[in-house]
Coordinates of C-alpha atoms in Angstrom, one line a residue:
M17 CA 0.2 0.1 -0.1
D18 CA 1.5 3.1 -0.7
F19 CA 0.6 6.3 1.2
L20 CA 1.4 9.1 -1.2
Q21 CA -1.4 7.5 -3.2
L22 CA -3.7 7.3 -0.7
E23 CA -3.2 10.9 0.3
E24 CA -3.8 12.0 -3.2
K25 CA -7.0 10.1 -3.6
L26 CA -8.4 11.5 -0.4
S27 CA -7.5 15.1 -1.4
S28 CA -10.0 14.9 -3.8
Y29 CA -12.6 14.5 -1.0
G30 CA -12.0 18.2 -0.1
T31 CA -11.7 19.4 3.7
G32 CA -12.9 16.2 4.8
G33 CA -10.2 14.3 3.0
Y34 CA -7.5 15.6 5.5
Y35 CA -9.4 14.4 8.2
L36 CA -9.9 11.1 7.1
V37 CA -6.0 10.7 6.6
E38 CA -5.5 11.8 10.2
S39 CA -7.8 9.4 11.3
F40 CA -6.0 6.5 9.4
L41 CA -2.7 7.9 10.7
I42 CA -3.6 8.2 14.5
K43 CA -4.9 4.2 14.4
L44 CA -1.7 3.2 12.6
L45 CA 0.3 4.8 15.3
Q46 CA -1.8 3.3 18.0
A47 CA -1.1 -0.3 16.3
E48 CA 3.0 0.7 16.4
A49 CA 2.5 1.7 20.2
Q50 CA 0.6 -1.7 21.1
A51 CA 3.6 -3.5 19.0
K52 CA 6.1 -2.0 21.2
K53 CA 4.1 -2.3 24.1
Q54 CA 3.8 1.3 24.4
D55 CA 1.0 3.3 25.9
F56 CA -0.8 5.6 23.5
V57 CA -3.4 8.1 24.1
H58 CA -5.4 10.6 21.4
S59 CA -7.3 13.6 22.3
S60 CA -10.7 14.4 20.7
G61 CA -10.0 16.3 17.7
S62 CA -12.1 19.3 18.8
N63 CA -9.9 19.9 21.8
I64 CA -7.2 22.6 20.4
A65 CA -5.8 23.2 23.7
T66 CA -4.0 19.7 23.2
F67 CA -2.0 17.9 20.7
D68 CA -3.3 14.8 18.4
A69 CA -1.6 12.5 20.7
F70 CA 0.1 11.5 23.8
A71 CA 2.9 8.7 24.4
P72 CA 3.5 8.7 28.3
N73 CA 6.3 5.8 28.1
G74 CA 8.0 7.2 24.8
F75 CA 6.9 6.2 21.2
G76 CA 9.1 3.6 18.8
D77 CA 12.7 4.9 19.5
I78 CA 11.8 8.2 21.1
H79 CA 12.3 8.2 24.8
G80 CA 10.3 9.5 27.7
P81 CA 6.8 11.0 27.3
V82 CA 6.1 12.1 23.7
S83 CA 3.3 14.6 22.5
I84 CA 2.5 14.1 19.0
E85 CA 0.7 16.4 16.7
I86 CA -0.3 15.7 13.1
V87 CA -0.2 18.5 10.7
R88 CA -0.8 19.0 6.3
A89 CA 2.6 20.5 5.9
L90 CA 5.2 21.7 7.8
S91 CA 7.2 25.3 7.1
T92 CA 9.6 27.2 9.1
N93 CA 6.4 29.0 10.6
R94 CA 4.3 26.2 11.6
V95 CA 7.5 24.9 13.6
I96 CA 7.7 27.9 15.4
K97 CA 4.3 27.9 16.2
E98 CA 4.1 24.3 17.3
A99 CA 7.6 24.3 19.2
N100 CA 6.2 27.5 21.4
R101 CA 2.6 25.8 22.4
F102 CA 4.9 23.1 23.3
S103 CA 7.5 25.0 25.2
S104 CA 4.2 26.8 27.0
A105 CA 2.7 23.3 27.6
T106 CA 5.2 21.2 28.8
K107 CA 6.7 21.2 32.1
E108 CA 9.4 18.4 31.9
A109 CA 12.4 18.6 30.1
S110 CA 12.3 14.9 29.2
T111 CA 9.4 15.5 27.0
S112 CA 9.4 15.2 23.3
L113 CA 7.6 16.7 20.5
L114 CA 7.0 14.6 17.3
L115 CA 5.7 16.7 14.5
I116 CA 4.3 14.2 11.4
S117 CA 3.6 16.0 8.4
L118 CA 1.5 14.6 5.5
T119 CA 3.5 16.3 3.0
K120 CA 7.4 16.7 2.2
Y121 CA 9.5 19.2 4.3
S122 CA 12.6 21.2 3.6
H123 CA 15.4 19.4 5.3
N124 CA 16.6 22.8 6.2
L125 CA 14.0 22.5 9.2
V126 CA 16.3 20.1 11.0
P127 CA 19.3 22.9 11.3
F128 CA 16.4 25.3 11.7
I129 CA 15.3 23.8 15.0
K130 CA 19.0 23.2 16.4
K131 CA 19.7 26.8 15.6
N132 CA 16.8 28.3 17.3
F133 CA 15.4 26.0 20.1
P134 CA 17.5 25.5 23.0
A135 CA 15.6 21.9 23.4
A136 CA 16.4 21.0 19.6
A137 CA 16.9 17.4 20.5
S138 CA 13.3 16.6 21.8
V139 CA 12.0 18.1 18.7
Y140 CA 11.3 15.4 15.9
L141 CA 10.0 15.7 12.5
W142 CA 8.7 13.1 10.2
G143 CA 7.1 13.1 6.6
P144 CA 5.5 10.5 4.1
S145 CA 8.8 8.3 4.2
E146 CA 8.5 7.5 8.1
I147 CA 4.7 7.2 7.5
Q148 CA 5.2 4.6 4.5
S149 CA 7.7 2.7 7.0
L150 CA 4.4 2.4 9.6
I151 CA 2.5 1.2 6.7
D152 CA 4.9 -1.2 5.6
R153 CA 5.6 -2.5 9.3
H154 CA 1.6 -2.9 9.9
P155 CA 0.4 -3.8 6.1
T156 CA -2.6 -5.4 7.1
T157 CA -4.0 -2.9 9.9
A158 CA -3.1 -0.3 7.2
S159 CA -5.2 -2.3 4.7
N160 CA -8.4 -2.4 7.1
L161 CA -8.0 1.0 8.0
A162 CA -8.0 2.4 4.4
E163 CA -11.0 0.1 3.4
N164 CA -13.3 1.7 6.4
L165 CA -11.7 5.4 6.3
F166 CA -15.2 7.1 7.1
S167 CA -16.4 4.8 10.2
N168 CA -12.5 4.9 11.5
R169 CA -12.8 8.6 11.6
F170 CA -15.5 8.5 13.8
R171 CA -14.3 5.6 15.9
V172 CA -11.2 8.1 16.8
A173 CA -13.7 10.6 17.5
L174 CA -15.4 8.3 20.0
E175 CA -12.4 6.8 21.5
S176 CA -10.7 9.8 22.1
N177 CA -9.3 10.8 25.7
A178 CA -12.1 11.4 27.5
E179 CA -12.4 14.8 29.1
D180 CA -15.0 16.7 31.2
W181 CA -16.5 18.9 28.6
K182 CA -16.4 22.2 30.8
T183 CA -12.6 21.5 31.3
Q184 CA -12.1 21.2 27.6
R185 CA -14.1 24.5 26.8
E186 CA -11.6 26.5 29.2
G187 CA -8.9 25.3 26.9
V188 CA -11.2 26.5 23.9
I189 CA -11.8 29.9 25.8
N190 CA -8.1 30.3 26.0
A191 CA -7.8 29.8 22.2
V192 CA -10.3 32.4 21.3
R193 CA -8.7 34.9 23.7
D194 CA -5.4 34.5 21.9
Q195 CA -6.9 35.2 18.8
Y196 CA -8.6 38.3 19.9
K197 CA -5.4 39.7 21.3
S198 CA -3.9 39.1 18.0
G199 CA -6.0 41.5 16.4
R200 CA -7.0 39.3 13.3
F201 CA -10.7 38.4 14.9
S202 CA -14.0 39.0 13.3
M203 CA -17.6 38.2 15.0
F204 CA -20.6 36.7 13.3
L205 CA -23.9 37.0 14.7
G206 CA -27.0 35.4 14.2
A207 CA -30.9 35.5 15.4
G208 CA -29.9 34.4 18.9
V209 CA -28.1 37.9 19.6
S210 CA -31.6 39.6 18.7
S211 CA -33.5 37.5 20.4
S212 CA -31.7 38.3 23.8
A213 CA -32.9 41.6 23.5
G214 CA -37.0 40.5 22.7
L215 CA -36.7 40.5 19.0
P216 CA -39.2 38.1 17.7
D217 CA -37.5 34.7 16.2
W218 CA -37.9 34.1 12.5
D219 CA -40.9 31.9 12.7
T220 CA -43.0 34.5 15.0
L221 CA -41.9 37.4 12.3
L222 CA -43.3 35.3 9.2
N223 CA -46.5 34.2 11.2
S224 CA -47.2 37.7 12.3
L225 CA -46.7 39.0 8.7
F226 CA -48.7 36.1 7.3
V227 CA -51.7 37.1 9.2
S228 CA -51.2 41.1 9.0
M229 CA -51.6 40.1 5.3
L230 CA -54.2 38.0 5.2
T231 CA -56.1 39.8 7.7
E232 CA -56.2 42.8 4.8
D233 CA -56.9 40.3 2.2
V234 CA -59.5 37.5 3.1
A235 CA -62.9 38.0 2.0
G236 CA -62.0 41.3 0.2
T237 CA -62.2 43.0 3.6
K238 CA -60.0 44.9 6.0
N239 CA -62.3 44.3 8.7
T240 CA -61.9 40.2 9.3
D241 CA -61.1 39.5 12.9
S242 CA -56.7 39.1 12.9
E243 CA -57.6 36.2 15.9
Q244 CA -59.5 34.3 13.2
I245 CA -56.8 34.9 10.7
S246 CA -54.5 33.6 13.1
S247 CA -56.2 30.2 13.9
I248 CA -56.3 29.7 10.4
V249 CA -52.5 30.7 9.8
K250 CA -51.8 28.3 12.3
R251 CA -53.5 25.6 11.3
L252 CA -52.5 26.0 7.6
R253 CA -49.0 25.5 9.2
Q254 CA -49.8 22.3 10.8
I255 CA -51.4 20.8 7.8
D256 CA -49.5 21.8 4.9
G257 CA -46.4 24.0 6.7
P258 CA -44.3 25.5 4.0
S259 CA -40.7 25.8 4.8
A260 CA -39.9 29.2 6.6
L261 CA -38.0 30.4 3.2
M262 CA -41.0 29.4 1.3
L263 CA -43.5 30.7 3.6
A264 CA -41.4 34.2 3.3
R265 CA -41.4 33.9 -0.3
Y266 CA -45.4 33.5 0.0
I267 CA -45.6 36.3 2.2
R268 CA -43.4 38.5 0.0
K269 CA -45.6 37.9 -3.0
G270 CA -48.8 38.4 -1.4
I271 CA -47.7 42.0 0.2
T272 CA -45.8 43.6 -2.9
T273 CA -44.9 43.5 -6.4
D274 CA -41.8 44.7 -8.0
S275 CA -42.9 48.5 -8.3
P276 CA -40.5 50.8 -5.8
T277 CA -43.9 51.9 -4.1
E278 CA -44.9 48.3 -3.3
Q279 CA -41.2 47.6 -2.2
G280 CA -41.4 50.2 0.2
K281 CA -44.7 48.9 1.9
F282 CA -43.1 45.6 2.1
I283 CA -39.9 47.0 4.0
A284 CA -42.0 48.9 6.2
A285 CA -44.7 46.0 7.0
V286 CA -41.6 43.8 7.8
T287 CA -39.7 47.0 10.0
T288 CA -43.2 47.3 11.8
Q289 CA -43.3 43.8 13.0
L290 CA -39.8 43.6 13.6
Y291 CA -40.0 46.0 16.5
G292 CA -43.5 46.1 17.2
L293 CA -43.1 42.6 18.2
R294 CA -40.5 42.9 20.5
N295 CA -41.0 41.5 24.1
K296 CA -40.6 44.8 26.2
K297 CA -39.5 42.4 29.2
Y298 CA -36.0 42.2 27.9
S299 CA -34.2 45.1 27.5
I300 CA -33.2 46.4 24.2
S301 CA -29.4 46.5 25.4
S302 CA -29.2 43.0 26.8
Q303 CA -26.4 41.4 28.6
L304 CA -25.3 39.6 25.3
I305 CA -25.3 43.0 23.2
K306 CA -23.3 44.6 25.9
A307 CA -20.7 41.9 26.1
I308 CA -20.4 41.7 22.5
A309 CA -20.1 46.0 22.5
N310 CA -17.1 45.3 24.9
L311 CA -15.2 43.3 22.5
C312 CA -16.0 45.9 20.0
A313 CA -14.0 48.6 21.8
P314 CA -10.3 49.3 21.5
S315 CA -8.1 48.0 24.4
R316 CA -4.8 50.1 25.4
T317 CA -3.1 48.4 22.7
G318 CA -5.4 49.4 19.8
A319 CA -8.5 47.9 18.2
K320 CA -8.7 44.0 18.3
M321 CA -12.2 43.5 16.4
R322 CA -11.5 43.9 12.7
A323 CA -15.1 43.4 12.0
V324 CA -18.5 42.3 12.5
L325 CA -20.9 40.6 10.2
T326 CA -24.5 40.1 11.2
Y327 CA -27.3 38.3 9.7
N328 CA -29.7 40.1 11.4
F329 CA -32.0 43.2 10.2
D330 CA -32.0 45.1 13.1
D331 CA -29.9 47.8 14.2
L332 CA -29.6 47.2 18.2
L333 CA -25.7 46.6 18.0
E334 CA -25.4 49.9 16.3
R335 CA -27.5 51.8 19.0
E336 CA -25.1 49.8 21.9
V337 CA -21.8 50.8 20.0
K338 CA -23.0 54.8 19.8
S339 CA -24.3 55.0 23.0
R340 CA -20.9 54.3 23.8
G341 CA -19.1 57.0 21.5
L342 CA -17.1 54.1 19.5
S343 CA -16.7 54.8 15.4
Y344 CA -18.6 52.6 13.5
R345 CA -20.0 52.2 9.9
S346 CA -23.1 49.9 9.1
I347 CA -22.6 48.3 5.7
F348 CA -25.5 47.1 3.6
E349 CA -24.0 47.6 0.0
E350 CA -21.5 46.9 -2.2
L351 CA -20.0 50.3 -2.7
D352 CA -19.7 51.3 0.7
L353 CA -16.2 51.4 3.0
P354 CA -15.6 52.3 6.2
S355 CA -12.5 54.3 7.2
P356 CA -9.8 53.2 9.2
E357 CA -11.2 54.4 12.4
E358 CA -14.7 52.8 11.9
L359 CA -15.5 49.1 13.0
P360 CA -17.6 48.1 10.0
I361 CA -20.6 46.2 10.9
Y362 CA -22.0 44.7 7.9
H363 CA -25.3 43.4 7.4
V364 CA -25.0 40.9 4.8
H365 CA -28.6 39.8 4.6
G366 CA -30.1 43.4 4.6
F367 CA -30.8 46.2 7.0
L368 CA -34.2 47.4 8.7
P369 CA -33.1 49.9 11.0
E370 CA -35.9 51.3 13.4
D371 CA -35.3 55.0 12.2
R372 CA -34.4 54.8 8.5
S373 CA -33.6 58.3 8.2
E374 CA -30.2 58.1 10.5
Y375 CA -28.9 56.0 7.3
E376 CA -28.0 57.5 3.6
N377 CA -28.8 55.1 0.9
I378 CA -30.6 52.8 3.2
N379 CA -33.1 52.3 0.3
K380 CA -30.2 50.4 -1.8
A381 CA -29.9 47.5 0.7
T382 CA -30.9 44.1 -0.5
L383 CA -32.9 42.6 1.6
V384 CA -32.1 38.6 1.9
F385 CA -35.9 37.9 3.3
S386 CA -37.2 35.3 1.1
E387 CA -36.0 32.0 -1.3
E388 CA -35.5 34.4 -4.2
G389 CA -33.1 36.3 -2.2
Y390 CA -30.9 33.1 -1.3
H391 CA -31.1 31.8 -4.5
Q392 CA -29.2 34.9 -5.8
I393 CA -26.7 34.9 -3.2
Y394 CA -25.9 31.0 -4.2
R395 CA -26.2 31.7 -7.7
E396 CA -23.8 34.7 -7.4
S397 CA -20.2 33.4 -6.2
Y398 CA -18.9 37.4 -6.3
H399 CA -21.9 38.8 -4.5
W400 CA -20.4 41.4 -2.2
S401 CA -21.8 39.6 0.8
N402 CA -20.4 36.5 0.0
L403 CA -16.8 38.0 -0.8
I404 CA -17.1 39.7 2.7
Q405 CA -18.1 36.5 4.6
L406 CA -15.2 34.5 2.7
N407 CA -12.6 37.3 3.4
S408 CA -13.2 37.4 7.0
L409 CA -13.5 33.5 7.1
K410 CA -10.1 33.3 5.8
E411 CA -8.2 36.4 7.0
T412 CA -9.5 36.4 10.5
S413 CA -10.7 34.1 13.4
C414 CA -14.3 34.2 13.6
L415 CA -16.4 33.7 16.9
M416 CA -20.0 33.0 15.7
V417 CA -22.8 33.9 18.2
G418 CA -26.5 32.8 18.0
L419 CA -26.3 31.2 14.8
S420 CA -27.5 27.7 14.2
L421 CA -24.9 27.3 11.1
T422 CA -27.7 25.4 9.5
D423 CA -27.8 27.6 6.5
P424 CA -26.2 26.1 3.7
N425 CA -24.7 29.3 2.2
L426 CA -22.6 29.8 5.1
R427 CA -21.6 26.1 5.3
R428 CA -20.6 26.5 1.9
L429 CA -18.3 29.7 2.6
L430 CA -16.6 27.8 5.6
E431 CA -15.9 24.7 3.5
I432 CA -14.1 26.5 1.0
S433 CA -12.2 28.3 3.7
A434 CA -11.7 25.6 5.3
K435 CA -9.2 24.0 2.5
S436 CA -6.3 25.5 3.3
I437 CA -6.3 24.7 7.0
D438 CA -5.3 21.6 8.9
K439 CA -6.8 22.9 12.6
P440 CA -9.9 24.6 13.1
K441 CA -9.5 28.2 13.7
H442 CA -13.3 29.7 14.3
F443 CA -15.6 29.3 17.2
A444 CA -19.0 28.6 17.6
F445 CA -21.3 29.0 20.7
M446 CA -23.7 25.9 20.5
K447 CA -26.1 24.5 23.5
R448 CA -25.4 21.2 24.7
I449 CA -28.2 18.7 25.3
T450 CA -28.7 17.8 29.0
Y451 CA -29.8 14.4 30.1
E452 CA -32.7 16.0 32.0
S453 CA -33.6 18.0 29.0
F454 CA -33.7 15.2 26.9
S455 CA -35.0 12.6 29.0
M456 CA -37.7 14.2 31.0
D457 CA -40.9 15.9 30.0
G458 CA -42.0 18.0 33.4
E459 CA -41.4 15.3 35.6
K460 CA -42.5 12.6 33.2
S461 CA -39.8 10.2 31.7
V462 CA -40.0 10.2 28.0
V463 CA -37.0 7.8 27.1
R464 CA -37.3 4.3 28.0
A465 CA -33.6 3.6 28.7
P466 CA -31.0 3.1 31.5
T467 CA -29.5 6.6 32.6
T468 CA -25.7 5.2 31.7
T469 CA -27.1 4.5 28.2
V470 CA -28.7 7.8 27.7
R471 CA -25.5 9.8 29.2
R472 CA -23.5 7.8 27.0
F473 CA -25.7 8.4 23.4
L474 CA -25.8 12.2 24.5
D475 CA -21.9 12.1 24.5
R476 CA -21.1 10.6 21.4
H477 CA -23.8 13.1 20.1
H478 CA -21.9 15.7 20.9
K479 CA -18.6 14.2 19.8
L480 CA -19.9 13.5 16.2
N481 CA -21.2 17.3 16.0
E482 CA -17.7 18.2 17.2
E483 CA -16.2 16.3 14.4
V484 CA -18.6 17.7 11.9
L485 CA -18.2 21.5 12.4
R486 CA -14.0 20.4 12.5
E487 CA -14.3 19.7 8.9
L488 CA -15.6 23.4 8.4
G489 CA -13.0 24.7 10.4
V490 CA -15.1 25.2 13.3
N491 CA -14.7 24.7 17.2
I492 CA -17.5 24.5 19.4
I493 CA -18.0 26.1 22.5
W494 CA -20.5 24.3 24.7
Y495 CA -23.0 25.7 26.7
E496 CA -26.2 24.7 28.8
N497 CA -27.9 28.1 29.4
Y498 CA -27.8 31.3 27.6
D499 CA -26.5 33.4 30.3
E500 CA -23.4 31.5 30.0
I501 CA -22.3 33.6 26.8
P502 CA -21.9 37.0 28.2
T503 CA -20.0 35.5 31.0
I504 CA -17.7 34.1 28.7
L505 CA -17.5 36.7 26.1
Q506 CA -16.0 39.1 29.2
Q507 CA -13.4 36.0 29.9
I508 CA -12.1 36.7 26.2
G509 CA -11.9 40.1 26.4
K510 CA -10.8 40.2 30.2
G511 CA -7.1 41.7 30.7
V512 CA -6.8 42.4 27.0

């Protein structure tokens, strides 16, 4: 079996191909350790605070504890990065670092290490030739692994060194803080941010617009009872419920035509419902929005936030940033550019400020409200909103707040940006399913399985979710309660 042929074949799988090779190699390293009766522990792929594997009693001919890291390619910058990370994480002088590159590396790296690192003897480099030697020593294992690449990848994730998820989360938060400190940092904001201030969710907004539309049109009268229409809408969505995007298109066609006057009517209707439905029990300046604004503020060493990209229509973040006297610019059209002093807040799906008079050219904003709007963005690869998203994903580390990461266009852009990296560099908050919320409905048990079985299933479910997002270059920051998010954001900005 030839490793280079395997690696070339898997490169056609896109981003996921690298992780298949990585999992193949981890199991092969494990077989080598077992043959030499050496302990071998591999870490969860989502745990960016640790190395890929650890051999406490040595690995092969390398003595002492050995940390192992698998990389797509080795360069001087990558060696410096991993050596520095190794030095800061290692307290014992006898510990070694083994860097395994899937592609050939320059032989100049060996003298470079000896010259630049005092503990040079403890840093070892492997390339395709050493990997091929492993394959040749374990041909049967290598062949079996090659035949079961996909199942093997998830087996590696599920068998990884168990660690309390909250402990693991601390390592991820530290990694976010490091990226924030670097100044190569952006935020992507979704509906959860607006919901924290009481704005309606997408489904509530659509239903309200649907009721409003039908109340004016049913039976040719404007006096139809809205409660009656609401009950009809509720039943219609139960019996023949369209997807959210299809319903949005339905509403858009029902309220407007292509004339400028009718377009204005539609925008006014959406804006009225968006802010009119806000739950006044929530502060319009929520703790989450305040925490985001805190990260937007320049520190004593300069600005850390490169840009904010929001998929929300509202102007709640702008209000908070403005109240602090921070310089910003809301961008909702292609030709607009921020000055060097301004924080750009990109509204990539459109902008509906409550007071439209505060913004010039607001009528030029493209509102990605319904199905045809999404189709336009998918169809136009060079649409300005696609370019802004992709540039941020490629050039910065992005923290995603209030996003479910189910949007196909965002996932497509994430996959494109992840092709050139071998470790996830973006971060997303995701709600963890607790045993209680999964198993109980009030005081009634709804799952007929032992507690240990349910907990094991949920643990696997979360690990597999981590692996799926890892392919897209995203690390998950788990939380159980929404109130944890502002606290974590404060941790990220603390002491910077």
